[in-house]
Tab-separated table of N, CA and C in Angstrom:
chain	number	residue	atom	x	y	z
A	1244	MET	N	-11.670	2.630	4.719
A	1244	MET	CA	-12.625	1.959	3.858
A	1244	MET	C	-12.936	0.591	4.444
A	1245	LYS	N	-14.160	0.241	4.531
A	1245	LYS	CA	-14.542	-1.032	5.124
A	1245	LYS	C	-14.173	-2.182	4.198
A	1246	LYS	N	-14.094	-3.370	4.801
A	1246	LYS	CA	-13.789	-4.555	4.025
A	1246	LYS	C	-15.024	-4.953	3.234
A	1247	ASP	N	-14.995	-4.716	1.949
A	1247	ASP	CA	-16.132	-5.140	1.144
A	1247	ASP	C	-15.673	-5.818	-0.136
A	1248	GLY	N	-14.434	-6.238	-0.162
A	1248	GLY	CA	-13.957	-7.032	-1.266
A	1248	GLY	C	-13.559	-6.235	-2.483
A	1249	LYS	N	-13.054	-7.000	-3.434
A	1249	LYS	CA	-12.539	-6.430	-4.676
A	1249	LYS	C	-13.575	-5.582	-5.398
A	1250	GLU	N	-14.790	-6.077	-5.481
A	1250	GLU	CA	-15.826	-5.364	-6.234
A	1250	GLU	C	-16.131	-4.010	-5.610
A	1251	GLY	N	-16.218	-3.961	-4.287
A	1251	GLY	CA	-16.506	-2.712	-3.594
A	1251	GLY	C	-15.404	-1.684	-3.775
A	1252	HIS	N	-14.162	-2.134	-3.670
A	1252	HIS	CA	-13.031	-1.225	-3.856
A	1252	HIS	C	-12.978	-0.734	-5.295
A	1253	ALA	N	-13.170	-1.645	-6.229
A	1253	ALA	CA	-13.125	-1.265	-7.646
A	1253	ALA	C	-14.263	-0.312	-7.978
A	1254	GLN	N	-15.437	-0.582	-7.441
A	1254	GLN	CA	-16.591	0.282	-7.710
A	1254	GLN	C	-16.345	1.687	-7.162
A	1255	LYS	N	-15.853	1.780	-5.941
A	1255	LYS	CA	-15.586	3.090	-5.328
A	1255	LYS	C	-14.487	3.823	-6.096
A	1256	PHE	N	-13.423	3.114	-6.443
A	1256	PHE	CA	-12.303	3.692	-7.191
A	1256	PHE	C	-12.792	4.265	-8.519
A	1257	ASN	N	-13.502	3.458	-9.279
A	1257	ASN	CA	-13.968	3.894	-10.598
A	1257	ASN	C	-15.002	5.012	-10.507
A	1258	SER	N	-15.838	4.964	-9.484
A	1258	SER	CA	-16.810	6.037	-9.273
A	1258	SER	C	-16.100	7.362	-8.996
A	1259	LEU	N	-15.081	7.318	-8.149
A	1259	LEU	CA	-14.338	8.545	-7.836
A	1259	LEU	C	-13.551	9.052	-9.040
A	1260	ILE	N	-12.980	8.146	-9.821
A	1260	ILE	CA	-12.253	8.561	-11.032
A	1260	ILE	C	-13.215	9.265	-11.982
A	1261	SER	N	-14.417	8.731	-12.112
A	1261	SER	CA	-15.429	9.355	-12.969
A	1261	SER	C	-15.783	10.753	-12.462
A	1262	LYS	N	-15.936	10.884	-11.151
A	1262	LYS	CA	-16.253	12.190	-10.567
A	1262	LYS	C	-15.097	13.175	-10.750
A	1263	ILE	N	-13.870	12.687	-10.609
A	1263	ILE	CA	-12.694	13.535	-10.820
A	1263	ILE	C	-12.666	14.019	-12.261
A	1264	ALA	N	-12.943	13.106	-13.189
A	1264	ALA	CA	-12.947	13.460	-14.615
A	1264	ALA	C	-13.987	14.536	-14.921
A	1265	LYS	N	-15.111	14.498	-14.196
A	1265	LYS	CA	-16.177	15.484	-14.407
A	1265	LYS	C	-15.919	16.779	-13.639
A	1266	GLY	N	-14.859	16.785	-12.832
A	1266	GLY	CA	-14.527	17.983	-12.066
A	1266	GLY	C	-15.402	18.210	-10.852
A	1267	GLU	N	-16.024	17.143	-10.343
A	1267	GLU	CA	-16.904	17.292	-9.180
A	1267	GLU	C	-16.104	17.698	-7.944
A	1268	LYS	N	-16.610	18.691	-7.273
A	1268	LYS	CA	-15.956	19.242	-6.097
A	1268	LYS	C	-15.832	18.176	-5.005
A	1269	GLY	N	-14.653	18.061	-4.447
A	1269	GLY	CA	-14.419	17.140	-3.346
A	1269	GLY	C	-14.076	15.720	-3.748
A	1270	ALA	N	-14.207	15.371	-5.018
A	1270	ALA	CA	-13.951	13.991	-5.442
A	1270	ALA	C	-12.486	13.606	-5.257
A	1271	PHE	N	-11.586	14.515	-5.612
A	1271	PHE	CA	-10.163	14.196	-5.505
A	1271	PHE	C	-9.752	14.060	-4.036
A	1272	GLU	N	-10.301	14.909	-3.189
A	1272	GLU	CA	-10.012	14.825	-1.762
A	1272	GLU	C	-10.539	13.510	-1.183
A	1273	GLU	N	-11.722	13.112	-1.609
A	1273	GLU	CA	-12.278	11.838	-1.149
A	1273	GLU	C	-11.420	10.678	-1.637
A	1274	PHE	N	-10.983	10.753	-2.896
A	1274	PHE	CA	-10.106	9.726	-3.460
A	1274	PHE	C	-8.845	9.606	-2.605
A	1275	TYR	N	-8.231	10.744	-2.322
A	1275	TYR	CA	-6.999	10.737	-1.539
A	1275	TYR	C	-7.254	10.231	-0.117
A	1276	GLY	N	-8.387	10.575	0.445
A	1276	GLY	CA	-8.727	10.104	1.781
A	1276	GLY	C	-8.841	8.591	1.864
A	1277	ILE	N	-9.307	7.989	0.797
A	1277	ILE	CA	-9.488	6.533	0.771
A	1277	ILE	C	-8.216	5.810	0.338
A	1278	PHE	N	-7.572	6.287	-0.717
A	1278	PHE	CA	-6.450	5.565	-1.322
A	1278	PHE	C	-5.082	6.192	-1.052
A	1279	GLY	N	-5.051	7.368	-0.444
A	1279	GLY	CA	-3.792	8.083	-0.242
A	1279	GLY	C	-2.773	7.336	0.595
A	1280	LYS	N	-3.206	6.757	1.701
A	1280	LYS	CA	-2.279	6.038	2.584
A	1280	LYS	C	-1.625	4.877	1.839
A	1281	PHE	N	-2.406	4.173	1.047
A	1281	PHE	CA	-1.862	3.049	0.282
A	1281	PHE	C	-0.826	3.539	-0.730
A	1282	ILE	N	-1.108	4.654	-1.414
A	1282	ILE	CA	-0.172	5.224	-2.387
A	1282	ILE	C	1.138	5.593	-1.696
A	1283	VAL	N	1.034	6.243	-0.542
A	1283	VAL	CA	2.227	6.651	0.208
A	1283	VAL	C	3.050	5.432	0.617
A	1284	LEU	N	2.396	4.421	1.159
A	1284	LEU	CA	3.116	3.221	1.596
A	1284	LEU	C	3.780	2.504	0.426
A	1285	ALA	N	3.079	2.391	-0.682
A	1285	ALA	CA	3.652	1.720	-1.852
A	1285	ALA	C	4.868	2.484	-2.362
A	1286	ALA	N	4.776	3.795	-2.462
A	1286	ALA	CA	5.906	4.604	-2.938
A	1286	ALA	C	7.063	4.554	-1.948
A	1287	LYS	N	6.751	4.551	-0.666
A	1287	LYS	CA	7.804	4.570	0.350
A	1287	LYS	C	8.621	3.287	0.356
A	1288	THR	N	8.051	2.184	-0.081
A	1288	THR	CA	8.817	0.940	-0.129
A	1288	THR	C	9.976	1.051	-1.102
A	1289	VAL	N	9.891	1.972	-2.051
A	1289	VAL	CA	10.969	2.176	-3.027
A	1289	VAL	C	11.868	3.339	-2.622
A	1290	THR	N	11.286	4.451	-2.237
A	1290	THR	CA	12.078	5.662	-2.009
A	1290	THR	C	12.790	5.664	-0.671
A	1291	GLY	N	12.056	5.438	0.394
A	1291	GLY	CA	12.643	5.473	1.716
A	1291	GLY	C	13.085	6.858	2.158
A	1292	GLU	N	13.094	7.824	1.261
A	1292	GLU	CA	13.532	9.182	1.584
A	1292	GLU	C	12.356	10.127	1.419
A	1293	LYS	N	12.202	11.016	2.393
A	1293	LYS	CA	11.050	11.911	2.388
A	1293	LYS	C	10.982	12.769	1.129
A	1294	GLU	N	12.106	13.334	0.691
A	1294	GLU	CA	12.071	14.203	-0.487
A	1294	GLU	C	11.575	13.446	-1.714
A	1295	PHE	N	12.112	12.272	-1.915
A	1295	PHE	CA	11.682	11.470	-3.053
A	1295	PHE	C	10.250	10.989	-2.877
A	1296	LEU	N	9.879	10.660	-1.651
A	1296	LEU	CA	8.540	10.152	-1.375
A	1296	LEU	C	7.480	11.187	-1.715
A	1297	ASP	N	7.654	12.392	-1.219
A	1297	ASP	CA	6.677	13.448	-1.489
A	1297	ASP	C	6.503	13.668	-2.983
A	1298	GLU	N	7.614	13.727	-3.690
A	1298	GLU	CA	7.561	13.962	-5.132
A	1298	GLU	C	6.936	12.776	-5.869
A	1299	ALA	N	7.253	11.551	-5.430
A	1299	ALA	CA	6.679	10.366	-6.073
A	1299	ALA	C	5.163	10.329	-5.877
A	1300	VAL	N	4.700	10.629	-4.671
A	1300	VAL	CA	3.259	10.654	-4.402
A	1300	VAL	C	2.600	11.743	-5.239
A	1301	ASP	N	3.243	12.907	-5.320
A	1301	ASP	CA	2.718	13.983	-6.177
A	1301	ASP	C	2.602	13.513	-7.622
A	1302	ASP	N	3.633	12.797	-8.100
A	1302	ASP	CA	3.612	12.287	-9.477
A	1302	ASP	C	2.428	11.350	-9.700
A	1303	VAL	N	2.182	10.473	-8.733
A	1303	VAL	CA	1.049	9.537	-8.840
A	1303	VAL	C	-0.260	10.311	-8.922
A	1304	LEU	N	-0.431	11.282	-8.045
A	1304	LEU	CA	-1.679	12.049	-8.012
A	1304	LEU	C	-1.877	12.860	-9.291
A	1305	VAL	N	-0.802	13.409	-9.830
A	1305	VAL	CA	-0.898	14.147	-11.096
A	1305	VAL	C	-1.282	13.199	-12.230
A	1306	LYS	N	-0.684	12.004	-12.241
A	1306	LYS	CA	-1.033	11.019	-13.277
A	1306	LYS	C	-2.517	10.654	-13.197
A	1307	ILE	N	-3.007	10.457	-12.000
A	1307	ILE	CA	-4.421	10.109	-11.821
A	1307	ILE	C	-5.303	11.256	-12.297
A	1308	TRP	N	-4.974	12.465	-11.889
A	1308	TRP	CA	-5.747	13.653	-12.281
A	1308	TRP	C	-5.784	13.795	-13.804
A	1309	ASN	N	-4.623	13.660	-14.445
A	1309	ASN	CA	-4.537	13.826	-15.899
A	1309	ASN	C	-5.185	12.677	-16.665
A	1310	ALA	N	-5.110	11.477	-16.111
A	1310	ALA	CA	-5.637	10.302	-16.811
A	1310	ALA	C	-7.128	10.080	-16.574
A	1311	ALA	N	-7.680	10.703	-15.553
A	1311	ALA	CA	-9.081	10.453	-15.173
A	1311	ALA	C	-10.065	10.544	-16.338
A	1312	PRO	N	-9.989	11.568	-17.204
A	1312	PRO	CA	-10.982	11.657	-18.282
A	1312	PRO	C	-10.952	10.488	-19.274
A	1313	SER	N	-9.793	9.859	-19.431
A	1313	SER	CA	-9.698	8.776	-20.417
A	1313	SER	C	-9.389	7.420	-19.782
A	1314	MET	N	-9.457	7.341	-18.469
A	1314	MET	CA	-9.098	6.106	-17.784
A	1314	MET	C	-10.163	5.031	-17.987
A	1315	PRO	N	-9.726	3.824	-18.364
A	1315	PRO	CA	-10.686	2.722	-18.494
A	1315	PRO	C	-11.101	2.229	-17.108
A	1316	HIS	N	-12.096	1.371	-17.071
A	1316	HIS	CA	-12.543	0.762	-15.820
A	1316	HIS	C	-11.393	-0.075	-15.259
A	1317	ILE	N	-11.051	0.136	-14.009
A	1317	ILE	CA	-9.966	-0.595	-13.358
A	1317	ILE	C	-10.585	-1.664	-12.463
A	1318	LYS	N	-10.240	-2.922	-12.720
A	1318	LYS	CA	-10.803	-4.027	-11.946
A	1318	LYS	C	-10.051	-4.253	-10.635
A	1319	ASN	N	-8.768	-3.907	-10.605
A	1319	ASN	CA	-7.929	-4.136	-9.438
A	1319	ASN	C	-7.270	-2.818	-9.031
A	1320	PRO	N	-7.990	-1.944	-8.332
A	1320	PRO	CA	-7.434	-0.624	-8.025
A	1320	PRO	C	-6.164	-0.664	-7.179
A	1321	PHE	N	-6.076	-1.574	-6.218
A	1321	PHE	CA	-4.877	-1.621	-5.389
A	1321	PHE	C	-3.673	-2.109	-6.188
A	1322	GLY	N	-3.879	-3.068	-7.058
A	1322	GLY	CA	-2.790	-3.509	-7.924
A	1322	GLY	C	-2.345	-2.400	-8.862
A	1323	TRP	N	-3.327	-1.694	-9.432
A	1323	TRP	CA	-3.027	-0.596	-10.355
A	1323	TRP	C	-2.304	0.529	-9.622
A	1324	LEU	N	-2.821	0.932	-8.460
A	1324	LEU	CA	-2.188	2.001	-7.678
A	1324	LEU	C	-0.786	1.607	-7.225
A	1325	TYR	N	-0.622	0.355	-6.831
A	1325	TYR	CA	0.692	-0.115	-6.395
A	1325	TYR	C	1.697	-0.005	-7.534
A	1326	THR	N	1.302	-0.466	-8.710
A	1326	THR	CA	2.194	-0.411	-9.868
A	1326	THR	C	2.550	1.025	-10.226
A	1327	VAL	N	1.561	1.892	-10.278
A	1327	VAL	CA	1.813	3.299	-10.617
A	1327	VAL	C	2.703	3.949	-9.558
A	1328	ALA	N	2.414	3.712	-8.280
A	1328	ALA	CA	3.198	4.325	-7.203
A	1328	ALA	C	4.645	3.846	-7.218
A	1329	VAL	N	4.843	2.554	-7.384
A	1329	VAL	CA	6.205	2.012	-7.415
A	1329	VAL	C	6.963	2.540	-8.629
A	1330	ASN	N	6.318	2.576	-9.787
A	1330	ASN	CA	6.991	3.093	-10.982
A	1330	ASN	C	7.332	4.571	-10.845
A	1331	CYS	N	6.430	5.361	-10.306
A	1331	CYS	CA	6.717	6.792	-10.088
A	1331	CYS	C	7.862	6.960	-9.091
A	1332	ALA	N	7.860	6.149	-8.043
A	1332	ALA	CA	8.925	6.232	-7.042
A	1332	ALA	C	10.273	5.847	-7.647
A	1333	LYS	N	10.283	4.807	-8.466
A	1333	LYS	CA	11.533	4.403	-9.124
A	1333	LYS	C	12.014	5.496	-10.070
A	1334	ASP	N	11.104	6.066	-10.834
A	1334	ASP	CA	11.469	7.158	-11.748
A	1334	ASP	C	12.019	8.346	-10.972
A	1335	ARG	N	11.361	8.688	-9.887
A	1335	ARG	CA	11.783	9.840	-9.083
A	1335	ARG	C	13.159	9.582	-8.478
A	1336	ARG	N	13.363	8.387	-8.007
A	1336	ARG	CA	14.646	8.042	-7.392
A	1336	ARG	C	15.763	8.049	-8.423
A	1337	LYS	N	15.482	7.515	-9.610
A	1337	LYS	CA	16.485	7.500	-10.680
A	1337	LYS	C	16.865	8.905	-11.104
A	1338	SER	N	15.877	9.751	-11.206
A	1338	SER	CA	16.136	11.104	-11.693
A	1338	SER	C	16.942	11.915	-10.683
A	1339	GLY	N	16.821	11.559	-9.413
A	1339	GLY	CA	17.577	12.260	-8.392
A	1339	GLY	C	17.113	13.679	-8.149
A	1340	ARG	N	15.949	14.010	-8.681
A	1340	ARG	CA	15.444	15.371	-8.491
A	1340	ARG	C	14.886	15.522	-7.084
A	1341	ILE	N	15.428	16.510	-6.407
A	1341	ILE	CA	14.910	16.831	-5.081
A	1341	ILE	C	14.527	18.296	-5.092
A	1342	TYR	N	13.289	18.588	-4.753
A	1342	TYR	CA	12.811	19.962	-4.735
A	1342	TYR	C	12.829	20.494	-3.313
A	1343	GLU	N	13.002	21.784	-3.169
A	1343	GLU	CA	13.005	22.406	-1.848
A	1343	GLU	C	11.623	22.276	-1.224
A	1344	ASP	N	11.645	22.123	0.083
A	1344	ASP	CA	10.370	22.041	0.806
A	1344	ASP	C	9.622	23.356	0.671
A	1345	ILE	N	8.332	23.276	0.462
A	1345	ILE	CA	7.516	24.486	0.373
A	1345	ILE	C	6.654	24.636	1.625
A	1346	GLY	N	7.044	23.915	2.642
A	1346	GLY	CA	6.306	24.030	3.900
A	1346	GLY	C	5.702	22.710	4.302
A	1347	ASP	N	5.503	22.572	5.561
A	1347	ASP	CA	4.891	21.342	6.062
A	1347	ASP	C	3.385	21.454	6.005
A	1348	ILE	N	2.756	20.345	5.687
A	1348	ILE	CA	1.302	20.285	5.640
A	1348	ILE	C	0.839	19.529	6.876
A	1349	ALA	N	-0.056	20.126	7.602
A	1349	ALA	CA	-0.572	19.476	8.810
A	1349	ALA	C	-1.518	18.363	8.402
A	1350	VAL	N	-1.331	17.225	9.018
A	1350	VAL	CA	-2.191	16.084	8.740
A	1350	VAL	C	-2.829	15.657	10.057
A	1351	GLU	N	-4.151	15.580	10.069
A	1351	GLU	CA	-4.875	15.202	11.277
A	1351	GLU	C	-4.612	13.754	11.645
A	1352	ASP	N	-4.599	13.492	12.930
A	1352	ASP	CA	-4.490	12.139	13.482
A	1352	ASP	C	-3.235	11.408	13.032
A	1353	GLY	N	-2.163	12.084	12.764
A	1353	GLY	CA	-0.937	11.423	12.351
A	1353	GLY	C	-0.946	11.060	10.895
A	1354	GLY	N	-2.010	10.470	10.383
A	1354	GLY	CA	-2.210	10.102	8.981
A	1354	GLY	C	-0.937	9.839	8.213
A	1355	ILE	N	-0.776	10.552	7.117
A	1355	ILE	CA	0.364	10.352	6.234
A	1355	ILE	C	1.664	10.702	6.928
A	1356	ALA	N	1.664	11.714	7.767
A	1356	ALA	CA	2.880	12.090	8.480
A	1356	ALA	C	3.395	10.908	9.303
A	1357	ALA	N	2.492	10.187	9.927
A	1357	ALA	CA	2.895	9.027	10.715
A	1357	ALA	C	3.496	7.954	9.821
A	1358	VAL	N	2.922	7.759	8.650
A	1358	VAL	CA	3.439	6.767	7.708
A	1358	VAL	C	4.814	7.182	7.217
A	1359	GLU	N	4.972	8.469	6.867
A	1359	GLU	CA	6.249	8.955	6.360
A	1359	GLU	C	7.347	8.832	7.400
A	1360	ASN	N	6.995	8.926	8.662
A	1360	ASN	CA	7.982	8.861	9.722
A	1360	ASN	C	8.217	7.442	10.224
A	1361	SER	N	7.576	6.483	9.650
A	1361	SER	CA	7.726	5.101	10.092
A	1361	SER	C	8.903	4.450	9.370
A	1362	ASP	N	10.112	4.939	9.671
A	1362	ASP	CA	11.310	4.421	9.018
A	1362	ASP	C	11.517	2.942	9.287
A	1363	SER	N	11.173	2.491	10.484
A	1363	SER	CA	11.358	1.078	10.793
A	1363	SER	C	10.464	0.214	9.910
A	1364	PHE	N	9.240	0.669	9.662
A	1364	PHE	CA	8.331	-0.061	8.777
A	1364	PHE	C	8.919	-0.140	7.369
A	1365	THR	N	9.463	0.958	6.898
A	1365	THR	CA	10.062	0.998	5.558
A	1365	THR	C	11.266	0.076	5.478
A	1366	ARG	N	12.104	0.088	6.506
A	1366	ARG	CA	13.283	-0.790	6.501
A	1366	ARG	C	12.860	-2.256	6.440
A	1367	LEU	N	11.815	-2.593	7.181
A	1367	LEU	CA	11.347	-3.976	7.164
A	1367	LEU	C	10.846	-4.369	5.779
A	1368	LEU	N	10.107	-3.475	5.131
A	1368	LEU	CA	9.563	-3.781	3.807
A	1368	LEU	C	10.625	-3.776	2.722
A	1369	SER	N	11.733	-3.088	2.940
A	1369	SER	CA	12.754	-2.980	1.894
A	1369	SER	C	13.404	-4.326	1.577
A	1370	GLY	N	13.318	-5.267	2.500
A	1370	GLY	CA	13.878	-6.589	2.257
A	1370	GLY	C	12.964	-7.514	1.467
A	1371	LEU	N	11.796	-7.023	1.091
A	1371	LEU	CA	10.825	-7.838	0.358
A	1371	LEU	C	10.800	-7.436	-1.109
A	1372	ASP	N	10.413	-8.370	-1.970
A	1372	ASP	CA	10.257	-8.007	-3.383
A	1372	ASP	C	8.901	-7.319	-3.577
A	1373	ASP	N	8.663	-6.807	-4.779
A	1373	ASP	CA	7.442	-6.037	-5.048
A	1373	ASP	C	6.172	-6.825	-4.738
A	1374	ASP	N	6.136	-8.078	-5.137
A	1374	ASP	CA	4.960	-8.919	-4.922
A	1374	ASP	C	4.690	-9.094	-3.427
A	1375	GLU	N	5.748	-9.359	-2.670
A	1375	GLU	CA	5.595	-9.545	-1.228
A	1375	GLU	C	5.125	-8.259	-0.551
A	1376	ARG	N	5.726	-7.124	-0.932
A	1376	ARG	CA	5.322	-5.837	-0.351
A	1376	ARG	C	3.856	-5.543	-0.644
A	1377	GLN	N	3.440	-5.816	-1.882
A	1377	GLN	CA	2.056	-5.525	-2.258
A	1377	GLN	C	1.085	-6.314	-1.387
A	1378	ILE	N	1.340	-7.587	-1.200
A	1378	ILE	CA	0.443	-8.431	-0.406
A	1378	ILE	C	0.452	-7.998	1.061
A	1379	ILE	N	1.621	-7.698	1.607
A	1379	ILE	CA	1.714	-7.221	2.992
A	1379	ILE	C	0.929	-5.926	3.159
A	1380	LEU	N	1.119	-4.977	2.253
A	1380	LEU	CA	0.418	-3.689	2.346
A	1380	LEU	C	-1.090	-3.860	2.218
A	1381	MET	N	-1.523	-4.709	1.296
A	1381	MET	CA	-2.960	-4.911	1.108
A	1381	MET	C	-3.590	-5.540	2.353
A	1382	HIS	N	-2.866	-6.483	2.973
A	1382	HIS	CA	-3.428	-7.176	4.134
A	1382	HIS	C	-3.363	-6.309	5.391
A	1383	ILE	N	-2.218	-5.709	5.648
A	1383	ILE	CA	-2.041	-4.963	6.894
A	1383	ILE	C	-2.646	-3.567	6.815
A	1384	CYS	N	-2.321	-2.827	5.769
A	1384	CYS	CA	-2.718	-1.414	5.713
A	1384	CYS	C	-4.139	-1.214	5.209
A	1385	GLU	N	-4.579	-2.046	4.297
A	1385	GLU	CA	-5.933	-1.898	3.765
A	1385	GLU	C	-6.915	-2.865	4.407
A	1386	ASP	N	-6.402	-3.734	5.293
A	1386	ASP	CA	-7.237	-4.660	6.047
A	1386	ASP	C	-8.058	-5.578	5.141
A	1387	LEU	N	-7.453	-5.967	4.015
A	1387	LEU	CA	-8.132	-6.894	3.112
A	1387	LEU	C	-7.862	-8.327	3.562
A	1388	SER	N	-8.837	-9.191	3.409
A	1388	SER	CA	-8.656	-10.602	3.731
A	1388	SER	C	-7.802	-11.245	2.640
A	1389	PHE	N	-7.237	-12.409	2.946
A	1389	PHE	CA	-6.449	-13.116	1.944
A	1389	PHE	C	-7.308	-13.457	0.726
A	1390	LYS	N	-8.556	-13.803	0.986
A	1390	LYS	CA	-9.478	-14.132	-0.106
A	1390	LYS	C	-9.671	-12.922	-1.029
A	1391	ASP	N	-9.866	-11.734	-0.440
A	1391	ASP	CA	-10.033	-10.516	-1.245
A	1391	ASP	C	-8.762	-10.182	-2.020
A	1392	ILE	N	-7.614	-10.367	-1.381
A	1392	ILE	CA	-6.339	-10.108	-2.060
A	1392	ILE	C	-6.173	-11.074	-3.225
A	1393	ALA	N	-6.482	-12.336	-3.004
A	1393	ALA	CA	-6.359	-13.338	-4.070
A	1393	ALA	C	-7.241	-12.974	-5.258
A	1394	ARG	N	-8.471	-12.546	-4.983
A	1394	ARG	CA	-9.361	-12.128	-6.073
A	1394	ARG	C	-8.822	-10.888	-6.775
A	1395	ALA	N	-8.356	-9.922	-6.003
A	1395	ALA	CA	-7.860	-8.668	-6.577
A	1395	ALA	C	-6.634	-8.890	-7.455
A	1396	LEU	N	-5.789	-9.825	-7.070
A	1396	LEU	CA	-4.562	-10.089	-7.828
A	1396	LEU	C	-4.722	-11.236	-8.820
A	1397	ALA	N	-5.904	-11.837	-8.844
A	1397	ALA	CA	-6.181	-12.979	-9.727
A	1397	ALA	C	-5.143	-14.086	-9.505
A	1398	ARG	N	-4.955	-14.425	-8.224
A	1398	ARG	CA	-4.007	-15.472	-7.849
A	1398	ARG	C	-4.716	-16.460	-6.931
A	1399	PRO	N	-4.203	-17.680	-6.873
A	1399	PRO	CA	-4.801	-18.654	-5.956
A	1399	PRO	C	-4.634	-18.205	-4.499
A	1400	LEU	N	-5.625	-18.512	-3.697
A	1400	LEU	CA	-5.599	-18.150	-2.283
A	1400	LEU	C	-4.361	-18.722	-1.596
A	1401	SER	N	-4.025	-19.964	-1.902
A	1401	SER	CA	-2.864	-20.594	-1.267
A	1401	SER	C	-1.569	-19.859	-1.614
A	1402	SER	N	-1.486	-19.334	-2.813
A	1402	SER	CA	-0.305	-18.574	-3.232
A	1402	SER	C	-0.185	-17.277	-2.436
A	1403	VAL	N	-1.302	-16.586	-2.263
A	1403	VAL	CA	-1.303	-15.325	-1.511
A	1403	VAL	C	-0.905	-15.571	-0.057
A	1404	THR	N	-1.500	-16.580	0.574
A	1404	THR	CA	-1.166	-16.840	1.977
A	1404	THR	C	0.284	-17.291	2.113
A	1405	SER	N	0.762	-18.082	1.172
A	1405	SER	CA	2.153	-18.525	1.195
A	1405	SER	C	3.113	-17.341	1.093
A	1406	VAL	N	2.845	-16.442	0.163
A	1406	VAL	CA	3.690	-15.250	-0.005
A	1406	VAL	C	3.638	-14.396	1.258
A	1407	TYR	N	2.461	-14.227	1.821
A	1407	TYR	CA	2.302	-13.410	3.029
A	1407	TYR	C	3.129	-13.978	4.183
A	1408	TYR	N	2.984	-15.265	4.464
A	1408	TYR	CA	3.683	-15.847	5.605
A	1408	TYR	C	5.183	-15.955	5.351
A	1409	ARG	N	5.581	-16.179	4.123
A	1409	ARG	CA	7.006	-16.165	3.769
A	1409	ARG	C	7.578	-14.760	4.004
A	1410	SER	N	6.807	-13.749	3.652
A	1410	SER	CA	7.226	-12.361	3.859
A	1410	SER	C	7.367	-12.051	5.345
A	1411	LEU	N	6.407	-12.503	6.139
A	1411	LEU	CA	6.500	-12.300	7.590
A	1411	LEU	C	7.742	-12.971	8.161
A	1412	SER	N	8.067	-14.141	7.635
A	1412	SER	CA	9.266	-14.840	8.079
A	1412	SER	C	10.521	-14.023	7.754
A	1413	LYS	N	10.557	-13.435	6.570
A	1413	LYS	CA	11.691	-12.578	6.196
A	1413	LYS	C	11.789	-11.384	7.139
A	1414	ILE	N	10.643	-10.805	7.469
A	1414	ILE	CA	10.626	-9.652	8.375
A	1414	ILE	C	11.119	-10.066	9.763
A	1415	ARG	N	10.667	-11.227	10.252
A	1415	ARG	CA	11.111	-11.705	11.567
A	1415	ARG	C	12.621	-11.900	11.590
A	1416	ASN	N	13.181	-12.389	10.482
A	1416	ASN	CA	14.625	-12.615	10.408
A	1416	ASN	C	15.417	-11.319	10.519
A	1417	CYS	N	14.798	-10.200	10.210
A	1417	CYS	CA	15.467	-8.901	10.361
A	1417	CYS	C	15.743	-8.589	11.827
A	1418	PHE	N	14.977	-9.199	12.731
A	1418	PHE	CA	15.139	-8.937	14.158
A	1418	PHE	C	16.159	-9.862	14.806
A	1419	LYS	N	16.636	-10.845	14.083
A	1419	LYS	CA	17.591	-11.817	14.657
A	1419	LYS	C	19.007	-11.343	14.487
């Protein structure tokens, strides 16, 4: 998704949710194509384990599918998705439910498979709190500017940049 700020992301998110609610063919796949990587990364910061990760992502997608018909307009889709993904991952981890694999799904260009296999990335993020992880993911994975992140999170720009650089410092300390 191109960098077009909070309004563009929110507009696309809400448009796709509306299409999903109406049962339009391909809407859910398009939604996942745009927001899926972010959901996976957010959930992985909590689970760290493939079995829990897959189930947590499934839980998020089921919640979105079921909530679409009655979902209100979301002004901050990345914040909302991050919260839902982290909560689903925490619930999944607490429950300890692990389901048997039903087969591997081929993903083109590495996509989600590459993210799931990035254990070093997950280890680095595990040392950060939820707020720090969210800002890092929004900036690095979604390529949002600090200004866009500040608007999306309704926080001062200086606060967002401070959290980001403090988080990078924590990550650098992992290498020492």
